[in-house]
XYZ file of C-alpha atoms in Angstrom:
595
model
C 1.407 3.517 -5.162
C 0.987 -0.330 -5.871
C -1.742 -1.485 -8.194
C -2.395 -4.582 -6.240
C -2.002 -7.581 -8.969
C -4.457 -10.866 -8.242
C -0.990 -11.993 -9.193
C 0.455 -10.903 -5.857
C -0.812 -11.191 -2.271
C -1.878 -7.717 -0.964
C 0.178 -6.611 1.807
C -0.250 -7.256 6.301
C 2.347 -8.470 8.300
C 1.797 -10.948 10.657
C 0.133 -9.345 13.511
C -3.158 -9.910 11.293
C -2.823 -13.930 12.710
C -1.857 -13.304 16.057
C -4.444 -10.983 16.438
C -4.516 -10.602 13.688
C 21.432 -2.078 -17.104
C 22.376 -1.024 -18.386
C 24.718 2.032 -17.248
C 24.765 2.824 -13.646
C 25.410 5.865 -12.045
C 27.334 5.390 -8.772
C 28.159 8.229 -5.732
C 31.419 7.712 -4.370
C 30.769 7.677 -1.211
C 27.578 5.802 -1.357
C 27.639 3.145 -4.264
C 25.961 -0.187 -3.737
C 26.751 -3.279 -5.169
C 25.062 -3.834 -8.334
C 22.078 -6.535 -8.356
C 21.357 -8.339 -11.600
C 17.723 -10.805 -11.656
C 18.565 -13.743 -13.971
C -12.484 -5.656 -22.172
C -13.305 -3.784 -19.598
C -14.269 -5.158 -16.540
C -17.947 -4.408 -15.608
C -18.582 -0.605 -14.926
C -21.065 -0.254 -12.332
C -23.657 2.308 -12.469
C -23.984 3.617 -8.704
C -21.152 5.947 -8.042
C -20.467 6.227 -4.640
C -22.482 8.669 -2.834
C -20.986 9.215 0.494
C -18.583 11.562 -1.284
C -20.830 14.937 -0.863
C -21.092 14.182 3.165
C -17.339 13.979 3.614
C -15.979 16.721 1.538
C -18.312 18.968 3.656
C -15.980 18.039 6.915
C -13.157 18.791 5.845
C -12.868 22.399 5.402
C -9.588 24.551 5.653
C -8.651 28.351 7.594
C -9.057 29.712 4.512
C -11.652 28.295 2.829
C -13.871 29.405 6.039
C -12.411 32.924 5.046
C -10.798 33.595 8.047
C -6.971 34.056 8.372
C -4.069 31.596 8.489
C -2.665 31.258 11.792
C 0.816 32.463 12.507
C 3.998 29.703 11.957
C 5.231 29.133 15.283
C 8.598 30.724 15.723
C 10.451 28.141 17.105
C 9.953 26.550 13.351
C 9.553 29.125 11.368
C 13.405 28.928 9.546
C 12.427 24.923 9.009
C 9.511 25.679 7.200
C 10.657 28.232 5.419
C 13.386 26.057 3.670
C 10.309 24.265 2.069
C 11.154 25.659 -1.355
C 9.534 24.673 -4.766
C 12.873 25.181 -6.836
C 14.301 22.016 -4.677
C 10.843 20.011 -5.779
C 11.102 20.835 -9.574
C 14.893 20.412 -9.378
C 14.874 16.821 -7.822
C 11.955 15.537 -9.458
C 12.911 16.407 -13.293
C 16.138 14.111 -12.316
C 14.041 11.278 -10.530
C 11.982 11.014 -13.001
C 14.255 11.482 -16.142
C 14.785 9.112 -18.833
C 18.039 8.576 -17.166
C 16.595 6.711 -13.968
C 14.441 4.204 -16.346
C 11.334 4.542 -14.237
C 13.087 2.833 -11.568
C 12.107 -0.664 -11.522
C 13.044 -2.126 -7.612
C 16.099 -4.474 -9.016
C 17.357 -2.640 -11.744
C 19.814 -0.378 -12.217
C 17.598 3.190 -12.729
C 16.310 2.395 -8.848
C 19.878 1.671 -7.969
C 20.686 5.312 -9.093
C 17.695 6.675 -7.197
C 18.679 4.490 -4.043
C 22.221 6.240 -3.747
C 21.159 9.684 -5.035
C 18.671 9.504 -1.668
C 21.547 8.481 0.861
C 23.870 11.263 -0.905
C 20.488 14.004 -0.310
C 20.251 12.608 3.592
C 24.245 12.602 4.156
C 24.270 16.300 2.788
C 21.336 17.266 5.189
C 23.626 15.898 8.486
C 20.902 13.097 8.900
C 22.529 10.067 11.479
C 22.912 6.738 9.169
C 19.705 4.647 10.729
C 20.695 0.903 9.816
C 23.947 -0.639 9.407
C 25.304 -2.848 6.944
C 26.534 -6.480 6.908
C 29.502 -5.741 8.920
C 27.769 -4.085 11.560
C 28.701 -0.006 10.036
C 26.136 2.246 10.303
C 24.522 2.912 6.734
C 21.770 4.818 5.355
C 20.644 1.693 3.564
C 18.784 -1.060 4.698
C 18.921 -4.077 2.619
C 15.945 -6.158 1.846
C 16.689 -9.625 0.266
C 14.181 -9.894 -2.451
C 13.138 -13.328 -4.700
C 12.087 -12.395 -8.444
C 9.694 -14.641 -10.687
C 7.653 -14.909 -13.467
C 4.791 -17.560 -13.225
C 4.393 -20.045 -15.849
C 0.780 -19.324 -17.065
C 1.554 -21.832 -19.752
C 2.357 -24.517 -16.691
C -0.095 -23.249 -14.002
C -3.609 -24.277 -13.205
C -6.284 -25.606 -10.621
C -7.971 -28.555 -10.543
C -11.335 -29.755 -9.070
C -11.730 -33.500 -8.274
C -15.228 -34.533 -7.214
C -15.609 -38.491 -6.999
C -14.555 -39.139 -10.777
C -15.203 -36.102 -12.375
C -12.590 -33.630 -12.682
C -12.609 -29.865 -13.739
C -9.390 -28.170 -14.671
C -8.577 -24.559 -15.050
C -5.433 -22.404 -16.899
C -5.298 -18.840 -17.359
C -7.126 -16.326 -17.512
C -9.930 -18.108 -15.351
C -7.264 -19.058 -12.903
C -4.634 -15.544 -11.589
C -2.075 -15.224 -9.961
C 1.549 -16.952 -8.531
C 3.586 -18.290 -6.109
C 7.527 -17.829 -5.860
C 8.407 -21.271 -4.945
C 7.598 -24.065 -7.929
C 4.595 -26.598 -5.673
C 2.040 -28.303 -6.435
C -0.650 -29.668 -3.646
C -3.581 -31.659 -3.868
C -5.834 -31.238 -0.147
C -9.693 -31.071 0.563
C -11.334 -27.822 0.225
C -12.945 -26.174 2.627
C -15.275 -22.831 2.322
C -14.283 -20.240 5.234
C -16.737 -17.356 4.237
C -14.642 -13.844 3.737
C -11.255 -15.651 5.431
C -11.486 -13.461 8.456
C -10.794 -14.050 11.884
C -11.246 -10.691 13.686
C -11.817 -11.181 17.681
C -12.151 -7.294 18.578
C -14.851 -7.559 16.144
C -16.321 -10.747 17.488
C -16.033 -12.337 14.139
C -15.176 -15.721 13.270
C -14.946 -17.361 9.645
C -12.485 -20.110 11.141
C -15.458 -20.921 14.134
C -15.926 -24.326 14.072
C -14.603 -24.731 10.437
C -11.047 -27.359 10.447
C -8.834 -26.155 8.017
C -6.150 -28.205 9.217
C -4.665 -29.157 5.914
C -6.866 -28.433 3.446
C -7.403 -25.509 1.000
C -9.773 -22.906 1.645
C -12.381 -20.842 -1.032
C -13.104 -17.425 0.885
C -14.843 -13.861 -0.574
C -13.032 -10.848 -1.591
C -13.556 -7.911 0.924
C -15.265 -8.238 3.873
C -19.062 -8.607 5.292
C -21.680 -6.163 4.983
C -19.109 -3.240 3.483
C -21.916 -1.527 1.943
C -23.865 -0.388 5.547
C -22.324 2.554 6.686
C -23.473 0.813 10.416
C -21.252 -2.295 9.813
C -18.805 -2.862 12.675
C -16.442 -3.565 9.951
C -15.618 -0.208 9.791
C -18.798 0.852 7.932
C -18.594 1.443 4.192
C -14.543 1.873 4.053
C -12.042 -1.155 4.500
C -10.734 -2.434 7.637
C -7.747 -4.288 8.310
C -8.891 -7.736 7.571
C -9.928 -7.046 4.220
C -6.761 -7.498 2.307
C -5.729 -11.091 0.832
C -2.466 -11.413 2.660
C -3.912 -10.882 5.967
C -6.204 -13.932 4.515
C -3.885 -15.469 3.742
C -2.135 -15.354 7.206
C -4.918 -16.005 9.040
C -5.483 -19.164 6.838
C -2.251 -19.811 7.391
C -2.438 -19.657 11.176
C -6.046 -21.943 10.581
C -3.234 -24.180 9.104
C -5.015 -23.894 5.659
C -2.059 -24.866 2.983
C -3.737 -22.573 0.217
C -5.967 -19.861 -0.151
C -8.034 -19.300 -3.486
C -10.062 -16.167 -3.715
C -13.556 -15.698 -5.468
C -15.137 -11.927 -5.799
C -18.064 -11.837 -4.217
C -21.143 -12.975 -5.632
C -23.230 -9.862 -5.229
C -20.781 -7.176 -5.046
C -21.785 -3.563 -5.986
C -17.985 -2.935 -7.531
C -15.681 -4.580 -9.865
C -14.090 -7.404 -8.197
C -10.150 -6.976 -7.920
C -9.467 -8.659 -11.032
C -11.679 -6.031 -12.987
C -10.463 -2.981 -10.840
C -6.933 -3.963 -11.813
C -7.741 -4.282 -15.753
C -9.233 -1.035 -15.495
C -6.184 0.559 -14.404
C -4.576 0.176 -18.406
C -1.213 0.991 -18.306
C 1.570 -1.153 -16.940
C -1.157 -3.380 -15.539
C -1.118 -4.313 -19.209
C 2.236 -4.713 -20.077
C 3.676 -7.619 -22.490
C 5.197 -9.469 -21.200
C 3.900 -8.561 -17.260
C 6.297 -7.104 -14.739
C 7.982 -9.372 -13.023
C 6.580 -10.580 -9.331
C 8.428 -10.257 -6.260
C 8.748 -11.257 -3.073
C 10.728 -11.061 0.239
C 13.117 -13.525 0.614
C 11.485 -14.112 4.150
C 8.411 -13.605 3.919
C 5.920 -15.228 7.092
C 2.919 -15.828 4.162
C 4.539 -19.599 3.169
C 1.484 -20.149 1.355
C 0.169 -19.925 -1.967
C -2.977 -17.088 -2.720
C -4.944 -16.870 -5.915
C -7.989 -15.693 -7.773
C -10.566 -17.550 -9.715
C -13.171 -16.108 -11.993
C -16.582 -16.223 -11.091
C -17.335 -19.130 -13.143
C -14.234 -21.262 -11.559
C -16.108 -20.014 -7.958
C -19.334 -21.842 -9.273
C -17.753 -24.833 -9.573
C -15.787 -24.717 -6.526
C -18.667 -24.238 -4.491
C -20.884 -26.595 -6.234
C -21.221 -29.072 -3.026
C -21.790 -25.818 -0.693
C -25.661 -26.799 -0.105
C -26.423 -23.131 -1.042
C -25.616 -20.512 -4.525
C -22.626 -18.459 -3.436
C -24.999 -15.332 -3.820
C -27.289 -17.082 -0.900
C -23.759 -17.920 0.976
C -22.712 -13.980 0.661
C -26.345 -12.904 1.821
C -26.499 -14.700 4.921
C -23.112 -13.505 6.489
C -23.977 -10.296 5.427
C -27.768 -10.235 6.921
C -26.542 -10.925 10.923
C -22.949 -11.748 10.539
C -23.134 -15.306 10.995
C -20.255 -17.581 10.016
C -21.529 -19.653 6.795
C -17.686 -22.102 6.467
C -18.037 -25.161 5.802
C -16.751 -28.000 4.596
C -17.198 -29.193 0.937
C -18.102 -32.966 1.146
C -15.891 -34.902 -1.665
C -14.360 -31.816 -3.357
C -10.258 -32.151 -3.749
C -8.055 -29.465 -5.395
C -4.926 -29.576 -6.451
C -3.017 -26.068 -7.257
C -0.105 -26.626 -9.425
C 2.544 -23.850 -9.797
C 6.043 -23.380 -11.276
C 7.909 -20.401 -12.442
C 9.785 -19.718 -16.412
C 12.337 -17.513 -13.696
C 13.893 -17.453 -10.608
C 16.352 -15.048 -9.022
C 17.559 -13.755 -6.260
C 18.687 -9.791 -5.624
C 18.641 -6.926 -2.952
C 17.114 -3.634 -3.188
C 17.667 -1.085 -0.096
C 15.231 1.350 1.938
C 17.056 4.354 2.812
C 17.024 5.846 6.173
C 18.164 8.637 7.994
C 17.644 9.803 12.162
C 16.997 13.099 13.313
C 17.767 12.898 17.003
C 14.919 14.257 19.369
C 16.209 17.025 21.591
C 14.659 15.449 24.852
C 16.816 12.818 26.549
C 13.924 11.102 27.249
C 11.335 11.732 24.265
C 14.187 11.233 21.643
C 13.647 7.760 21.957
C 10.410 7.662 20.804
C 9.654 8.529 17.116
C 8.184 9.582 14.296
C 7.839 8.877 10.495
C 8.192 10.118 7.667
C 8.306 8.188 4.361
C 7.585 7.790 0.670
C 8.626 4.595 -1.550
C 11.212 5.275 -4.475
C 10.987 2.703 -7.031
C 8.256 2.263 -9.640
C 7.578 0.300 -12.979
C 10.810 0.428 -15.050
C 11.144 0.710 -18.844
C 9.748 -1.893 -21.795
C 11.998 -1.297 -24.846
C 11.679 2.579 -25.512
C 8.853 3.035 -23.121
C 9.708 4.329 -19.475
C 7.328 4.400 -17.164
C 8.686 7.862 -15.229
C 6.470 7.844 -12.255
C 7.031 11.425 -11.438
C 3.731 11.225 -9.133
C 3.976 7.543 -8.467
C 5.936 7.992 -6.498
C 8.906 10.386 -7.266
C 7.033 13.241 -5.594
C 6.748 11.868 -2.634
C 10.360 10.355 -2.294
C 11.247 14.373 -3.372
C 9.172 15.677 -0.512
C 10.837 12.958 2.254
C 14.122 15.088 1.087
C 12.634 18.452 1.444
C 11.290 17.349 4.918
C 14.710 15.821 5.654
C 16.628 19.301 5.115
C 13.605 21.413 6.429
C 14.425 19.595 9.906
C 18.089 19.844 10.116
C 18.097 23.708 8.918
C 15.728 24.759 11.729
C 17.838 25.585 14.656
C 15.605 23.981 17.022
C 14.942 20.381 16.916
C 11.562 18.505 18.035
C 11.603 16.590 21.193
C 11.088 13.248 19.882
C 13.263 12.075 16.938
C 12.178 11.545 13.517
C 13.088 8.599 10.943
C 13.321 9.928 7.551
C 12.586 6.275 5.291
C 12.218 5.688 1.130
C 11.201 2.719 0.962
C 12.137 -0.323 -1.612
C 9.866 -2.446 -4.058
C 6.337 -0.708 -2.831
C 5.142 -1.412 -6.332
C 5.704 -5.217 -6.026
C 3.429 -5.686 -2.708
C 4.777 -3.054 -0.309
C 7.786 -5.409 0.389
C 10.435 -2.520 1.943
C 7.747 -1.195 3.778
C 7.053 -5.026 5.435
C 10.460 -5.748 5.883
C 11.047 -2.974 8.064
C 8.178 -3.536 10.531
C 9.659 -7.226 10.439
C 13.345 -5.669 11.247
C 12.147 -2.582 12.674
C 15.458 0.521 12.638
C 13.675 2.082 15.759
C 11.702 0.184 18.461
C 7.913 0.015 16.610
C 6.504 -0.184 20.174
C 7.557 3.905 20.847
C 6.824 4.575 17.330
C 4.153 7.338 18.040
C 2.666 8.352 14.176
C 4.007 7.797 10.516
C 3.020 10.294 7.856
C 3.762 8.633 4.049
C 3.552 10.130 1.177
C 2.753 8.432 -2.422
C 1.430 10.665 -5.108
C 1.353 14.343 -3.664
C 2.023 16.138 -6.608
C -1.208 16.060 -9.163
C -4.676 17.556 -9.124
C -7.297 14.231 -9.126
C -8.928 13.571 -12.264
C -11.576 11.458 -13.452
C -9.446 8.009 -14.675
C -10.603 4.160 -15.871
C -9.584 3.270 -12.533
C -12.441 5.395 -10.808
C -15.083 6.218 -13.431
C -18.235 5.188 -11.947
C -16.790 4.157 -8.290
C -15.742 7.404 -6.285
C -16.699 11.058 -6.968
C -14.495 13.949 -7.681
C -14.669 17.434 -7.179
C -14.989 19.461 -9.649
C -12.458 21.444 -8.370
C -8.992 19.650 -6.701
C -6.080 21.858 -6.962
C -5.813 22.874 -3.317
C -6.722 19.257 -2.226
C -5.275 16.728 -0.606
C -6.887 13.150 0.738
C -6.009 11.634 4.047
C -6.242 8.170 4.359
C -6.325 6.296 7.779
C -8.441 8.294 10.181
C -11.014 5.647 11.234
C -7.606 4.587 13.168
C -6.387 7.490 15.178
C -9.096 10.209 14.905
C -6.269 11.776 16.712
C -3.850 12.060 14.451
C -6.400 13.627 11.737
C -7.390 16.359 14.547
C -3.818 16.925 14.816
C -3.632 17.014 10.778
C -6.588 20.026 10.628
C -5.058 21.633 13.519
C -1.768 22.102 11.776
C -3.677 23.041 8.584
C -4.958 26.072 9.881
C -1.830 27.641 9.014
C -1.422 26.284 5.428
C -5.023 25.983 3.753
C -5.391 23.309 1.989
C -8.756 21.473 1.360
C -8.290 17.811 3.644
C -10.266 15.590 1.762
C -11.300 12.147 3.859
C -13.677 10.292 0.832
C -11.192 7.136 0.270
C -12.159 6.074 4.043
C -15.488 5.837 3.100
C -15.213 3.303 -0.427
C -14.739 0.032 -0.506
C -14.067 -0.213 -4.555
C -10.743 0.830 -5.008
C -8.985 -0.771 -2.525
C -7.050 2.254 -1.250
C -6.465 1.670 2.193
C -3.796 -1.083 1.426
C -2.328 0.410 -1.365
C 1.039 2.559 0.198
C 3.498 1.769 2.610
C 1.163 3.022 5.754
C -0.210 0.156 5.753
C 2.048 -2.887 7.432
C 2.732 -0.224 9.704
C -1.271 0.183 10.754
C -0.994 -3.950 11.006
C 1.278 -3.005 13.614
C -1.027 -0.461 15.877
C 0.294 2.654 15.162
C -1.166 5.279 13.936
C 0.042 6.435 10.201
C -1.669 8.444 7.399
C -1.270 8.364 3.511
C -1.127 11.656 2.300
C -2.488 11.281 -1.367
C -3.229 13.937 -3.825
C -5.732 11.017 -5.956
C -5.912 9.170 -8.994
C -5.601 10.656 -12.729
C -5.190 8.937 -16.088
C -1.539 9.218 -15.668
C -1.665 6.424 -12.814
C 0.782 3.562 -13.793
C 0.941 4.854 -17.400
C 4.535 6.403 -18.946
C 2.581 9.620 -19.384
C 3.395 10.508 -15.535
C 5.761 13.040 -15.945
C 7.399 15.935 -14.613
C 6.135 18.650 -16.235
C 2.178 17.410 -14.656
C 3.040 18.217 -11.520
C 1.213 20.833 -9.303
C 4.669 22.454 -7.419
C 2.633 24.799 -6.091
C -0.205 22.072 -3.911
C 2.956 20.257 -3.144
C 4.616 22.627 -1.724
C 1.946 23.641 0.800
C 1.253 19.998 1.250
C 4.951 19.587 2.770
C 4.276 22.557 4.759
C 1.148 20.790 6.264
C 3.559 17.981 7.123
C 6.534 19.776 8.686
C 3.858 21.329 10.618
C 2.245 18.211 11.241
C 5.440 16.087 12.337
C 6.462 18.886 14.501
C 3.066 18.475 16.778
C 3.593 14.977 16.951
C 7.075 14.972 17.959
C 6.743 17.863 20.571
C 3.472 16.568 22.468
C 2.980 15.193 25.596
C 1.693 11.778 24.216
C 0.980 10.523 20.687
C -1.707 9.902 19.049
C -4.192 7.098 19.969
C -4.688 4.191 18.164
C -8.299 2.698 17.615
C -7.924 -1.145 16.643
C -11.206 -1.571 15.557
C -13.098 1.336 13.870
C -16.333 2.292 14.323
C -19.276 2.442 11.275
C -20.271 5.578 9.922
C -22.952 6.287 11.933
């Protein structure tokens, strides 16, 4: 599961503007060519309360003491290959010293990357992408560009007739791959968002043609559970990079990003320190991004004081500026009369490389229904090794790449196959800003348009525990080893009845509390998400947070076989209802509130 760095863009693809090595271990049959790439932020005191409604709605067979229902025959040998051994078996080698906490680009993820195309060749799985030469392949390359910012080099500057302001590091985060520097006007544009569904406009009337725009974290009125912004969870627009795109489609030619004024959380710088960990790490991990990517311009974060300044010429206090989009939704953008800023970045490295997402096809047993499909994915690569220190990542996210397997040979042992097919993907470089997972809606494997649901899993194999990361911003129950959170069903309420139908037969506790915060971040965070940018519907199935999280203490020996073995029950179950109805699941662009 990605942290989401200020020193990245969070991830979107871009529908959001049109409508938004050491060793190596090598398979025979499957190697790949080997890639080298020359305190505290504030703790607030209200924890979120919304927690006791939502736990109450999501209830289980047999926690209403009533019986499981039967496993339908026709699946029955399927699910029954769900075994536990496998789990403990695959995950003590993908997370093993050996593997070097598989960094996307180094040569522990290369191991992992083959050892999952040897796993889907032995289950019979069809090879979903092809290779340069046109061969069918289980791997899918991604062309990837590595960096490491200059903090040294890097800063902002504010010109305002002759007096000039000029910020470094810490006050000023973040990156951009290419080395630029650009001086333009600047512009405010309110939260950044352009959202017609919601008949929303920061961009109304604003010209951004050009110049560099100052915009809010989050989005407008996220603490009324009534908002048409989805109430008090996220929404689609609330992410940087889809900012950043629709900036980009404004034709902005920079983005820099302030917290808001009068938040009620940490902003995302804070939220990030809070995490510890390899958040922390000296020096940082390295930044990526996709060779291709359609964001082409540069994002960043400024520290509340840095926001002061920049808004200086506004006409109003960036608290009063917050307040009156958030009373009535009115637009407050505006240009900044005089104010120039010049954003100056260059990078100590530069490299090019290629990781892989790994995919295999199930065919659909209809003639006609096998062409549509459904998904099932994880993300194998996590935060690598500093001298002796590995970061495993045993939850994060070698449990779910473990349980894409399981699914995988679950399938192809059951004698009867679903009607639609299914697209078993592990996706590359999720840690570095989802970047397999937004390739692949970019080059899609399988038409996206008869892509009916995607279940993905990242972190499905610990109990939730209070961490840094949450203390003080989400509640959790006391109580969490038969629990599991879904995360997505403000966008297909029809794929979560789907979920609790199928759960009638397992028994787990379905948790929906990380639709209802705004703190953490969470609906952006896994490889669902550029696929939700895209309109269809797709879950994260997420077992929570703990003080593991990004730290090299996630190991093996934490995990909860047991919960994550019923929670790839759910799943099989789950997949199979979406792949043998009449229709899929509808998809609801624009969420209603709460209430």
């Amino acid at each position: 599961m990605v942290a989401i760095s200020t020193s990245q863009p969070q991830p979107d693809s871009d529908v959001a503007c049109a409508t938004l090595a050491r060793g190596r271990l090598r398979h025979p049959q499957f190697g790949v060519p080997r890639r080298r790439i020359n305190r505290k932020g504030r703790i607030m005191k209200k924890a979120i309360l919304i927690f006791a409604l939502s736990v109450v709605a999501v209830t289980s067979a047999s926690a209403l003491g009533v019986g499981l229902v039967p496993i339908p025959t026709a699946q029955k040998t399927g699910f029954e290959r769900i075994r536990e051994a496998d789990l403990r078996a695959d995950l003590a080698f993908l997370a093993s010293d050996a593997l070097q906490g598989r960094m996307s680009l180094q040569s522990g993820d290369d191991a992992a990357i083959q050892w999952i195309a040897a796993e889907f060749a032995k289950t019979g799985l069809t090879p979903a992408a092809e290779n340069d030469k046109g061969i069918a392949s289980y791997f899918q390359a991604v062309p990837l560009l590595e960096y490491r910012p200059n903090a040294a080099a890097n800063f902002l500057s504010l010109q305002v007739g002759v007096t000039q302001q000029r910020w470094q590091a810490p006050d000023v985060l973040g990156g951009y791959r290419n080395d630029i520097e650009v001086t333009a006007p600047l512009v405010f544009a309110g939260y950044g968002i352009t959202a017609p569904g919601l008949s929303y406009d920061d961009y109304r009337d604003l010209d951004a043609k050009g110049k560099i725009v100052v915009i809010f974290e989050h989005e407008p009125q996220e603490t009324d559970p009534a908002s048409r912004f989805g109430g008090t969870g996220n929404t689609r627009y609330a992410t940087n990079r889809v900012k950043g795109m629709i900036a980009q489609a404004h034709g902005a030619v920079a983005v820099v990003v302030i917290a808001e004024p009068n938040r009620q959380h940490p902003s995302n710088a804070e939220r990030f320190t809070r995490i510890g960990g390899s958040a922390k790490r000296v020096p940082p991990i390295p930044a990526q991004a996709l060779l291709d990517d359609d964001l082409r311009i540069p994002i960043i974060t400024v520290t509340d004081t840095v926001a002061t300044a920049l808004l200086a010429g506004a006409g109003a206090t960036p608290q009063k500026l917050q307040a009156a989009i958030d009373k009535d939704l009115t637009p407050q953008s505006r240009p900044l009369p005089g104010a120039s800023v010049t954003m100056h970045f260059e990078n100590s490295v530069r490299s090019r490389g290629v990781s892989y997402n790994v995919a295999g096809l199930l065919q659909g047993s209809d003639p006609g229904l096998a062409l549509e499909t459904v998904i099932i994915s994880a993300h194998h690569d996590h935060d690598g090794f500093s001298g002796p220190e590995i970061w495993h990542g045993a939850d994060d996210n070698g449990s779910g790449t473990v349980g894409v397997i399981e699914l995988a040979r679950a399938f192809t042992a059951n004698p009867v196959r679903p009607k639609r097919s299914i697209l078993f993907v592990v996706f590359c470089a999720e840690e570095r800003g989802l970047l397999g997972s937004l390739f692949m809606v970019k080059h899609p494997l399988r038409p996206l348009a008869t892509t009916r649901a995607m279940i993905n899993f990242d972190m499905i194999g610990r109990n939730e525990e209070a961490s840094e990361q949450t203390d003080g911003l989400i509640a959790i129950p006391k109580d969490t080893t038969n629990r599991l959170n879904l995360i997505g069903a403000g966008y297909s309420p029809e794929f979560s009845r789907t979920v609790h139908a199928a759960n009638r037969s397992i028994g787990l506790i379905l948790d929906d509390r990380f639709d209802h915060e705004n703190a953490l971040n969470i609906f952006f965070r896994s490889d669902q998400f550029p696929f939700v940018m895209n309109d269809i519907p797709a879950f994260w199935f997420f077992t929570g947070f703990h003080g593991d999280y990004h730290h090299t203490t996630d190991t093996a020996d934490k995990i909860n076989y047991t919960k994550m073995t019923k929670i790839l029950q759910l799943s099989y179950l789950s997949a199979w209802r979406f792949a043998d109805a009449a229709a899929g699941p509808a998809f609801v662009a624009d969420p209603p509130g709460d209430k």
